[in-house]
Short mmCIF file of C-alpha atoms and ligand atoms in Angstrom, two decimals:
data_model
loop_
_atom_site.label_atom_id
_atom_site.label_comp_id
_atom_site.label_asym_id
_atom_site.label_seq_id
_atom_site.Cartn_x
_atom_site.Cartn_y
_atom_site.Cartn_z
CA MET A 1 -7.49 47.15 -152.69
CA SER A 2 -5.91 47.86 -149.34
CA ALA A 3 -4.71 51.45 -149.21
CA THR A 4 -0.95 51.93 -149.14
CA PRO A 5 -0.39 55.67 -149.73
CA GLN A 6 2.17 56.04 -146.97
CA SER A 7 4.18 53.01 -148.10
CA ALA A 8 4.11 54.38 -151.64
CA ALA A 9 5.31 57.80 -150.48
CA LEU A 10 8.07 56.24 -148.38
CA ALA A 11 9.19 54.06 -151.31
CA THR A 12 9.65 57.21 -153.41
CA ARG A 13 11.39 59.04 -150.59
CA ALA A 14 13.71 56.10 -149.86
CA ALA A 15 14.58 55.65 -153.54
CA ASN A 16 15.88 59.22 -153.58
CA VAL A 17 18.59 58.38 -151.07
CA ILE A 18 18.92 54.57 -151.04
CA PRO A 19 19.61 52.57 -154.24
CA GLY A 20 16.29 50.99 -155.20
CA GLY A 21 14.89 52.24 -151.91
CA VAL A 22 16.09 49.13 -150.06
CA ASN A 23 19.08 48.10 -148.02
CA SER A 24 18.85 44.49 -149.24
CA PRO A 25 17.59 43.65 -152.74
CA VAL A 26 15.28 40.84 -151.57
CA ARG A 27 13.07 43.49 -149.95
CA ALA A 28 12.33 45.22 -153.25
CA TYR A 29 9.23 44.12 -155.13
CA GLY A 30 11.29 43.83 -158.31
CA ALA A 31 9.93 40.41 -159.25
CA VAL A 32 6.32 40.96 -158.23
CA GLY A 33 5.75 44.68 -158.85
CA GLY A 34 3.57 46.92 -156.71
CA THR A 35 4.26 48.87 -153.54
CA PRO A 36 6.63 47.32 -151.02
CA ARG A 37 5.12 47.67 -147.57
CA PHE A 38 6.98 49.69 -144.97
CA VAL A 39 6.53 47.86 -141.70
CA THR A 40 6.14 49.74 -138.45
CA SER A 41 5.65 46.89 -135.99
CA GLY A 42 5.23 43.19 -135.53
CA SER A 43 3.80 40.98 -132.83
CA GLY A 44 3.79 37.19 -132.90
CA ALA A 45 2.67 36.03 -136.34
CA LEU A 46 1.52 39.51 -137.42
CA VAL A 47 3.11 42.62 -138.90
CA THR A 48 1.54 46.06 -139.39
CA ASP A 49 2.49 48.47 -142.16
CA VAL A 50 2.77 52.24 -142.01
CA ASP A 51 -0.76 52.59 -143.43
CA GLY A 52 -2.19 50.49 -140.62
CA ASN A 53 -2.76 47.31 -142.68
CA GLU A 54 -2.17 44.11 -140.73
CA TYR A 55 -0.75 40.95 -142.30
CA VAL A 56 -0.11 37.41 -141.18
CA ASP A 57 3.62 37.29 -141.83
CA LEU A 58 5.40 34.44 -143.60
CA VAL A 59 8.72 36.26 -144.00
CA ALA A 60 9.68 36.32 -140.32
CA SER A 61 12.56 38.72 -141.00
CA TRP A 62 13.76 36.13 -143.60
CA GLY A 63 14.13 33.54 -140.89
CA PRO A 64 15.36 34.95 -137.59
CA ALA A 65 11.93 35.44 -135.98
CA LEU A 66 11.59 31.77 -135.00
CA LEU A 67 9.41 32.58 -131.99
CA GLY A 68 7.42 35.28 -133.78
CA HIS A 69 7.91 39.05 -133.75
CA ALA A 70 8.70 40.92 -130.54
CA HIS A 71 8.65 37.80 -128.36
CA PRO A 72 8.34 39.26 -124.83
CA ALA A 73 11.28 37.30 -123.37
CA VAL A 74 13.57 38.25 -126.25
CA VAL A 75 12.57 41.93 -126.08
CA GLU A 76 13.12 41.94 -122.32
CA ALA A 77 16.55 40.32 -122.61
CA VAL A 78 17.63 42.84 -125.25
CA GLN A 79 16.32 45.76 -123.19
CA ALA A 80 18.14 44.49 -120.11
CA ALA A 81 21.36 44.07 -122.09
CA ALA A 82 20.97 47.56 -123.59
CA ALA A 83 20.55 49.08 -120.15
CA ARG A 84 23.89 47.57 -119.15
CA GLY A 85 25.67 49.06 -122.17
CA LEU A 86 25.63 48.52 -125.93
CA GLY A 87 29.04 46.94 -126.20
CA PHE A 88 32.45 47.21 -124.67
CA GLY A 89 35.01 45.83 -127.09
CA ALA A 90 35.64 43.26 -124.38
CA SER A 91 34.07 39.85 -123.92
CA VAL A 92 30.79 39.56 -122.02
CA PRO A 93 29.81 36.42 -120.05
CA GLU A 94 26.88 35.51 -122.32
CA GLU A 95 29.09 34.94 -125.39
CA ALA A 96 30.33 31.65 -123.96
CA GLU A 97 26.76 30.71 -122.99
CA LEU A 98 25.60 31.16 -126.58
CA ALA A 99 28.58 29.19 -127.90
CA GLU A 100 27.77 26.41 -125.38
CA GLU A 101 24.17 26.31 -126.56
CA ILE A 102 25.34 25.88 -130.17
CA VAL A 103 27.82 23.15 -129.20
CA ARG A 104 25.12 21.38 -127.19
CA ARG A 105 22.73 21.34 -130.15
CA VAL A 106 25.12 20.51 -132.96
CA GLN A 107 27.44 17.82 -131.77
CA LEU A 108 30.10 18.04 -134.45
CA VAL A 109 30.73 21.65 -133.41
CA GLU A 110 33.48 21.84 -130.78
CA ARG A 111 34.39 25.51 -131.06
CA VAL A 112 32.38 28.54 -132.15
CA ARG A 113 33.32 32.01 -133.36
CA LEU A 114 30.56 34.65 -133.30
CA VAL A 115 30.40 37.12 -136.19
CA SER A 116 27.74 39.61 -137.29
CA THR A 117 26.33 38.29 -140.60
CA GLY A 118 25.94 35.03 -142.46
CA THR A 119 28.13 36.49 -145.19
CA GLU A 120 30.99 36.86 -142.71
CA ALA A 121 30.47 33.34 -141.38
CA THR A 122 30.79 31.68 -144.82
CA MET A 123 33.58 34.02 -145.89
CA THR A 124 35.56 33.10 -142.79
CA ALA A 125 34.81 29.39 -143.22
CA ILE A 126 36.26 29.55 -146.71
CA ARG A 127 39.38 31.37 -145.57
CA LEU A 128 39.75 28.75 -142.86
CA ALA A 129 39.37 25.89 -145.35
CA ARG A 130 42.06 27.44 -147.54
CA GLY A 131 44.28 28.17 -144.55
CA ALA A 132 43.95 24.63 -143.24
CA THR A 133 44.57 22.86 -146.54
CA GLY A 134 46.86 25.33 -148.30
CA ARG A 135 44.72 24.84 -151.41
CA PRO A 136 43.01 27.56 -153.49
CA LEU A 137 39.74 26.23 -154.99
CA ILE A 138 36.24 26.13 -153.52
CA VAL A 139 33.35 24.10 -154.90
CA LYS A 140 29.82 25.47 -154.62
CA PHE A 141 26.52 24.36 -156.08
CA ALA A 142 24.36 26.30 -158.52
CA GLY A 143 21.36 27.90 -156.84
CA HIS A 144 22.92 27.84 -153.37
CA TYR A 145 23.36 31.20 -151.69
CA HIS A 146 26.10 31.80 -149.15
CA GLY A 147 26.04 35.57 -148.74
CA HIS A 148 27.56 38.25 -150.91
CA SER A 149 31.32 37.76 -150.61
CA ASP A 150 33.03 37.93 -154.01
CA GLY A 151 33.89 34.26 -154.45
CA LEU A 152 30.42 32.98 -153.62
CA LEU A 153 28.16 34.99 -155.92
CA ALA A 154 28.52 32.78 -159.00
CA GLU A 155 25.18 31.17 -159.95
CA ALA A 156 23.86 31.99 -156.50
CA GLY A 157 20.27 31.77 -155.30
CA SER A 158 18.30 34.32 -153.26
CA GLY A 159 18.17 37.81 -154.84
CA LEU A 160 20.33 36.71 -157.76
CA ALA A 161 17.82 33.97 -158.58
CA THR A 162 14.93 36.43 -158.23
CA LEU A 163 16.63 38.91 -160.54
CA ALA A 164 17.93 36.11 -162.84
CA LEU A 165 21.54 37.28 -162.47
CA PRO A 166 24.33 34.75 -163.20
CA GLY A 167 26.67 36.54 -160.79
CA SER A 168 27.76 40.04 -159.87
CA ALA A 169 29.65 42.77 -161.64
CA GLY A 170 32.69 43.82 -159.66
CA VAL A 171 33.97 40.31 -159.06
CA THR A 172 37.31 39.85 -160.82
CA ALA A 173 37.77 36.95 -163.23
CA GLU A 174 40.67 35.81 -161.05
CA THR A 175 38.42 35.58 -157.99
CA ALA A 176 35.60 33.90 -159.90
CA ALA A 177 38.07 31.33 -161.23
CA GLN A 178 38.74 30.19 -157.65
CA THR A 179 35.16 28.90 -157.37
CA LEU A 180 33.97 25.83 -159.24
CA VAL A 181 30.19 25.86 -159.62
CA LEU A 182 28.60 22.43 -159.99
CA PRO A 183 25.03 21.22 -160.42
CA TYR A 184 23.31 20.32 -157.14
CA ASN A 185 22.43 16.71 -156.34
CA ASP A 186 24.89 15.52 -158.96
CA LEU A 187 27.54 13.29 -157.37
CA PRO A 188 29.06 12.25 -160.73
CA ALA A 189 29.77 15.95 -161.46
CA LEU A 190 31.43 16.31 -158.06
CA GLU A 191 33.44 13.17 -158.64
CA ALA A 192 34.62 14.51 -162.00
CA ALA A 193 35.61 17.84 -160.43
CA PHE A 194 37.67 16.04 -157.80
CA ALA A 195 39.22 13.79 -160.44
CA GLU A 196 40.33 16.85 -162.39
CA HIS A 197 41.20 19.37 -159.65
CA GLY A 198 41.30 17.24 -156.48
CA ALA A 199 44.68 18.31 -155.16
CA ARG A 200 43.71 21.99 -155.53
CA ILE A 201 40.28 21.90 -153.89
CA ALA A 202 40.29 23.33 -150.35
CA GLY A 203 36.64 22.73 -149.63
CA VAL A 204 33.08 22.16 -150.74
CA ILE A 205 30.39 24.52 -149.45
CA ALA A 206 26.71 23.59 -149.59
CA GLU A 207 23.51 24.75 -147.97
CA ALA A 208 22.47 21.93 -145.65
CA ALA A 209 19.21 21.96 -147.61
CA ALA A 210 18.96 24.45 -150.46
CA CYS A 211 16.44 27.15 -149.50
CA ASN A 212 17.47 30.09 -151.67
CA MET A 213 16.06 28.85 -155.00
CA GLY A 214 12.86 27.72 -153.35
CA VAL A 215 13.23 24.81 -150.96
CA LEU A 216 15.07 21.88 -152.50
CA PRO A 217 16.59 19.41 -150.01
CA PRO A 218 19.51 17.18 -150.94
CA GLU A 219 18.50 13.84 -152.39
CA PRO A 220 19.15 10.91 -150.06
CA GLY A 221 22.82 10.02 -150.30
CA PHE A 222 23.96 13.36 -151.74
CA THR A 223 25.26 14.86 -148.49
CA ARG A 224 26.98 11.64 -147.54
CA GLY A 225 28.54 11.27 -150.98
CA MET A 226 29.70 14.88 -150.95
CA ILE A 227 31.39 14.49 -147.57
CA GLU A 228 33.01 11.16 -148.46
CA LEU A 229 34.33 12.42 -151.78
CA ALA A 230 35.71 15.62 -150.28
CA HIS A 231 37.42 13.79 -147.44
CA ARG A 232 38.87 11.16 -149.76
CA HIS A 233 40.55 14.02 -151.62
CA GLY A 234 41.73 15.86 -148.51
CA ALA A 235 39.20 18.68 -148.89
CA LEU A 236 36.94 20.07 -146.17
CA VAL A 237 33.16 20.32 -146.15
CA ILE A 238 31.45 23.53 -145.05
CA LEU A 239 27.77 23.01 -144.35
CA ASP A 240 25.91 26.31 -144.55
CA GLU A 241 23.09 26.30 -142.00
CA VAL A 242 22.65 30.08 -141.92
CA LEU A 243 19.04 29.63 -143.00
CA THR A 244 18.27 26.07 -141.85
CA GLY A 245 20.18 26.19 -138.54
CA PHE A 246 17.90 25.87 -135.48
CA ARG A 247 14.94 26.32 -137.86
CA ALA A 248 14.61 23.21 -140.04
CA GLY A 249 14.78 21.42 -136.69
CA PRO A 250 16.32 21.95 -133.22
CA SER A 251 19.80 21.08 -134.52
CA GLY A 252 19.30 22.33 -138.05
CA TYR A 253 18.99 20.22 -141.18
CA TRP A 254 22.16 18.27 -140.41
CA GLY A 255 20.54 17.36 -137.09
CA LEU A 256 17.59 15.88 -138.97
CA GLN A 257 19.91 14.01 -141.34
CA SER A 258 22.19 12.62 -138.66
CA ALA A 259 19.18 11.53 -136.57
CA GLY A 260 17.94 9.56 -139.58
CA SER A 261 14.73 11.60 -139.95
CA THR A 262 15.40 12.27 -143.62
CA GLY A 263 15.55 8.56 -144.33
CA GLU A 264 19.23 8.35 -145.17
CA GLU A 265 22.11 6.52 -143.59
CA LEU A 266 25.05 8.48 -142.33
CA PRO A 267 27.79 6.23 -140.97
CA ALA A 268 29.61 7.45 -137.87
CA GLY A 269 32.53 9.66 -138.81
CA VAL A 270 30.83 11.06 -141.89
CA ALA A 271 30.29 14.68 -140.92
CA PRO A 272 31.02 18.15 -142.23
CA ASP A 273 34.11 19.91 -140.89
CA LEU A 274 32.72 23.43 -140.51
CA VAL A 275 29.18 24.70 -140.11
CA THR A 276 27.89 28.24 -140.53
CA PHE A 277 24.91 29.69 -138.68
CA GLY A 278 22.99 32.96 -138.88
CA LYS A 279 19.42 34.25 -138.69
CA VAL A 280 17.82 32.30 -135.77
CA VAL A 281 21.12 32.19 -133.85
CA GLY A 282 20.93 35.99 -133.55
CA GLY A 283 17.23 36.08 -132.67
CA GLY A 284 16.64 39.01 -135.04
CA LEU A 285 19.75 41.07 -134.31
CA PRO A 286 22.95 41.03 -136.39
CA LEU A 287 24.71 37.89 -135.22
CA ALA A 288 25.95 34.79 -137.02
CA ALA A 289 28.46 32.09 -136.20
CA LEU A 290 31.00 29.69 -137.54
CA GLY A 291 31.65 26.41 -135.80
CA GLY A 292 33.45 23.15 -136.28
CA ARG A 293 36.15 20.78 -135.19
CA ARG A 294 38.48 22.12 -132.56
CA ASP A 295 41.68 21.53 -134.56
CA LEU A 296 40.31 23.58 -137.46
CA MET A 297 38.67 26.32 -135.44
CA GLU A 298 41.84 26.85 -133.42
CA LEU A 299 43.59 27.88 -136.62
CA LEU A 300 41.72 31.17 -136.19
CA ALA A 301 43.48 34.18 -134.64
CA PRO A 302 44.51 34.68 -131.88
CA LEU A 303 45.52 30.99 -131.66
CA GLY A 304 46.35 30.38 -135.30
CA PRO A 305 47.38 32.01 -138.56
CA VAL A 306 43.91 32.52 -140.14
CA TYR A 307 42.81 36.06 -139.38
CA GLN A 308 39.26 37.11 -138.61
CA ALA A 309 37.93 39.89 -136.39
CA GLY A 310 34.96 42.18 -135.77
CA THR A 311 34.30 45.32 -133.73
CA LEU A 312 30.71 44.22 -133.16
CA SER A 313 31.30 40.44 -133.04
CA GLY A 314 29.54 38.94 -130.02
CA ASN A 315 27.69 42.21 -129.42
CA PRO A 316 25.87 41.90 -126.07
CA LEU A 317 22.42 42.85 -127.42
CA ALA A 318 22.68 40.38 -130.29
CA VAL A 319 23.98 37.66 -127.97
CA ALA A 320 21.06 38.30 -125.60
CA ALA A 321 18.55 38.03 -128.46
CA GLY A 322 20.11 34.84 -129.83
CA LEU A 323 20.55 33.12 -126.50
CA THR A 324 17.02 33.93 -125.33
CA THR A 325 15.57 32.79 -128.66
CA LEU A 326 17.40 29.46 -128.51
CA ARG A 327 16.44 28.94 -124.85
CA HIS A 328 12.77 29.42 -125.72
CA ALA A 329 13.06 27.26 -128.84
CA ASP A 330 12.17 24.09 -126.97
CA ALA A 331 10.55 20.86 -128.15
CA ALA A 332 7.09 22.44 -127.86
CA ALA A 333 8.14 25.38 -130.04
CA TYR A 334 9.52 23.05 -132.74
CA ALA A 335 6.35 20.96 -132.56
CA ARG A 336 4.31 24.12 -133.18
CA LEU A 337 6.58 25.11 -136.09
CA ALA A 338 6.34 21.66 -137.66
CA GLY A 339 2.56 21.59 -137.15
CA ALA A 340 2.15 25.03 -138.73
CA ALA A 341 4.34 24.03 -141.70
CA ASP A 342 2.37 20.77 -142.19
CA THR A 343 -1.00 22.49 -141.99
CA LEU A 344 -0.03 25.34 -144.26
CA ALA A 345 1.76 23.28 -146.89
CA LEU A 346 -1.23 20.96 -147.12
CA ALA A 347 -3.76 23.80 -147.27
CA VAL A 348 -1.83 25.60 -150.03
CA SER A 349 -1.43 22.42 -152.01
CA GLU A 350 -5.13 21.56 -151.72
CA ALA A 351 -6.20 25.06 -152.76
CA LEU A 352 -3.89 25.03 -155.78
CA THR A 353 -5.00 21.55 -156.81
CA ALA A 354 -8.66 22.57 -156.50
CA ALA A 355 -7.94 25.54 -158.79
CA GLY A 356 -6.10 23.33 -161.27
CA VAL A 357 -2.68 24.91 -160.66
CA ALA A 358 0.21 22.52 -161.21
CA HIS A 359 2.77 22.77 -158.43
CA ARG A 360 5.01 20.91 -156.05
CA ILE A 361 5.85 21.59 -152.43
CA GLY A 362 9.56 21.72 -151.59
CA ARG A 363 10.09 20.72 -147.99
CA ALA A 364 13.04 20.60 -145.57
CA GLY A 365 12.01 20.10 -141.95
CA THR A 366 9.86 23.04 -140.91
CA LEU A 367 10.81 24.92 -144.09
CA PHE A 368 8.84 24.74 -147.31
CA SER A 369 8.12 26.62 -150.49
CA VAL A 370 5.58 26.32 -153.26
CA VAL A 371 7.13 25.46 -156.62
CA PHE A 372 4.71 26.58 -159.34
CA GLY A 373 4.84 24.60 -162.57
CA ASP A 374 4.13 21.26 -164.16
CA PHE A 375 7.09 19.13 -163.22
CA ALA A 376 6.84 15.57 -164.50
CA GLU A 377 9.70 14.67 -162.18
CA ALA A 378 10.61 16.19 -158.86
CA PRO A 379 12.97 19.15 -159.35
CA ARG A 380 16.53 18.36 -158.29
CA SER A 381 18.69 21.19 -159.61
CA TYR A 382 18.81 24.96 -160.03
CA ALA A 383 18.06 24.48 -163.73
CA ASP A 384 14.83 22.73 -162.73
CA MET A 385 13.92 25.38 -160.16
CA GLN A 386 14.50 28.15 -162.71
CA ARG A 387 11.59 26.68 -164.69
CA GLN A 388 9.19 27.77 -161.94
CA GLU A 389 6.21 29.73 -163.26
CA VAL A 390 7.06 33.04 -161.66
CA LEU A 391 3.99 34.70 -163.19
CA ARG A 392 1.76 32.39 -161.18
CA HIS A 393 3.73 33.14 -158.05
CA ARG A 394 3.33 36.84 -158.73
CA ALA A 395 -0.45 36.62 -159.07
CA PHE A 396 -0.66 34.37 -156.01
CA PHE A 397 1.57 36.71 -154.00
CA HIS A 398 -0.56 39.77 -154.70
CA ALA A 399 -3.85 38.02 -153.97
CA MET A 400 -2.43 36.85 -150.64
CA LEU A 401 -1.14 40.33 -149.83
CA GLU A 402 -4.54 41.84 -150.64
CA GLY A 403 -6.07 39.26 -148.31
CA GLY A 404 -3.67 40.18 -145.50
CA VAL A 405 -0.90 37.59 -145.85
CA ASN A 406 2.70 38.69 -146.32
CA LEU A 407 4.64 36.15 -148.41
CA PRO A 408 8.23 36.44 -149.62
CA PRO A 409 8.07 38.60 -152.79
CA SER A 410 9.92 35.98 -154.83
CA ALA A 411 9.23 32.44 -156.03
CA PHE A 412 12.80 31.56 -155.09
CA GLU A 413 12.45 31.93 -151.34
CA ALA A 414 11.27 29.74 -148.49
CA TRP A 415 8.09 30.48 -146.55
CA PHE A 416 8.88 31.11 -142.91
CA VAL A 417 6.40 30.08 -140.24
CA THR A 418 7.05 30.88 -136.60
CA ALA A 419 6.17 29.24 -133.31
CA ALA A 420 3.59 32.05 -132.96
CA HIS A 421 1.60 30.88 -136.01
CA ASP A 422 -1.35 29.59 -134.00
CA ASP A 423 -4.67 28.27 -135.29
CA ALA A 424 -6.07 31.79 -135.66
CA ALA A 425 -3.14 32.85 -137.87
CA LEU A 426 -3.35 29.67 -139.95
CA GLU A 427 -7.11 30.09 -140.40
CA ARG A 428 -6.60 33.65 -141.63
CA ILE A 429 -4.17 32.32 -144.22
CA ALA A 430 -6.47 29.46 -145.21
CA ALA A 431 -9.33 31.89 -145.80
CA VAL A 432 -7.35 33.72 -148.51
CA LEU A 433 -6.02 30.63 -150.29
CA PRO A 434 -8.96 29.92 -152.64
CA ALA A 435 -8.86 33.46 -154.11
CA ALA A 436 -5.05 33.36 -154.39
CA ALA A 437 -5.13 29.95 -156.07
CA ALA A 438 -7.76 31.23 -158.51
CA ALA A 439 -5.55 34.23 -159.28
CA ALA A 440 -2.60 31.90 -159.89
CA ALA A 441 -4.78 29.80 -162.22
CA ARG A 442 -5.67 32.89 -164.28
CA ALA A 443 -2.07 34.13 -164.55
N1 PMP B 1 23.92 31.50 -146.27
C1 PMP B 1 22.62 31.22 -146.43
C2 PMP B 1 22.21 29.79 -146.63
C3 PMP B 1 21.68 32.23 -146.41
O1 PMP B 1 20.37 31.93 -146.58
C4 PMP B 1 22.11 33.57 -146.21
C5 PMP B 1 21.13 34.73 -146.17
N2 PMP B 1 19.88 34.53 -146.66
C6 PMP B 1 23.47 33.81 -146.05
C7 PMP B 1 24.35 32.76 -146.07
C8 PMP B 1 24.00 35.20 -145.84
O2 PMP B 1 23.61 35.71 -144.60
P1 PMP B 1 23.53 37.29 -144.35
O3 PMP B 1 22.42 37.81 -145.20
O4 PMP B 1 23.28 37.40 -142.88
O5 PMP B 1 24.86 37.86 -144.73
#
């Protein structure tokens, strides 16, 4: 057993002043048990805890660390920005540069508003959809997570999936009634919802590929059908790329779909109206973004009647981190990410198969997760993903951690590789897999 006395002591100390000892529930080891590690530093593919244990990291700050931890260019850019001042409440030149980089990568985006969290980005997108259409209802899909704003917590993924919560206390029935929750990958259900409520639906929000119930990409034709149905009924489509944006591929998951790499056909003109970004776009600092068609985006204040604001929006340090991350996320970096994801997904699958552990790999571009369980058919909904054998994940997780690999402490999360996961890091992971697969088999 690796020694973790200082993490254990800190967990107790933190729990005396912070609910559950964590500032975001996904960091707690609620689903897996044991001592959550307090991290003191990270470099490339590695993180070190307060007791001096080193791990190959597959959490990557839950996504932002696309280039690996403490990438020298990103650190330098943030330090240089900090030396110039932490923020001014006035625009800085680099905000437009970051917006230009987003527009360049995601062609349907004509205008960008920078915010501080993914939650704000989706919350604003929804207000914008309602403001643009004058309609009240929003459609979301079960198992998709869009942050913690009141209207979006019903049957959400991420921490709610981990903790098996159907929603959150504190959300009024009136607010919850403004969100229609439908099964994912089910166009007939969407069609029925539009037939019944069409004239009252402002928009449909979906993760570009679901990654908060484990990785479950849309079936071919689902995204297209969703966009066509919404548009036929005068509703808008908000594609949530907070997690997948600039990570599933250089232009996010939509970029892969529209380039035909997911094997589906998307006729010209079939595109979402608004897209939300977070995580990678802020390079590890609090920054997220909302983008879309010019006519919609210019409904935002100060040009239009839909209000949105933020003291720290477009903060210079966060902009520096995001811009430098995207500038270094070149074709070579994405090739390394894809290679690492391929190698790792295959190695995990082979180890589990050798140990006789039934599983499937969920995959969306460079994102993947291991879905433990005997699924006769490929999972396609949240109901399917909830049948994952979390006990096997738990045993697997702890064996990996003991062997020096830091996985997400939940079966319902994606595994995050970085461009810094080189052969040495992948070999260290591979060395632990047989023991972890055996532990999963025994669970
Ligand atoms: N949307 C998606 C798809 C996400 O994965 C997340 C966070 N995991 C959010 C929105 C919310 O982002 P944040 O945690 O920055 O508020």
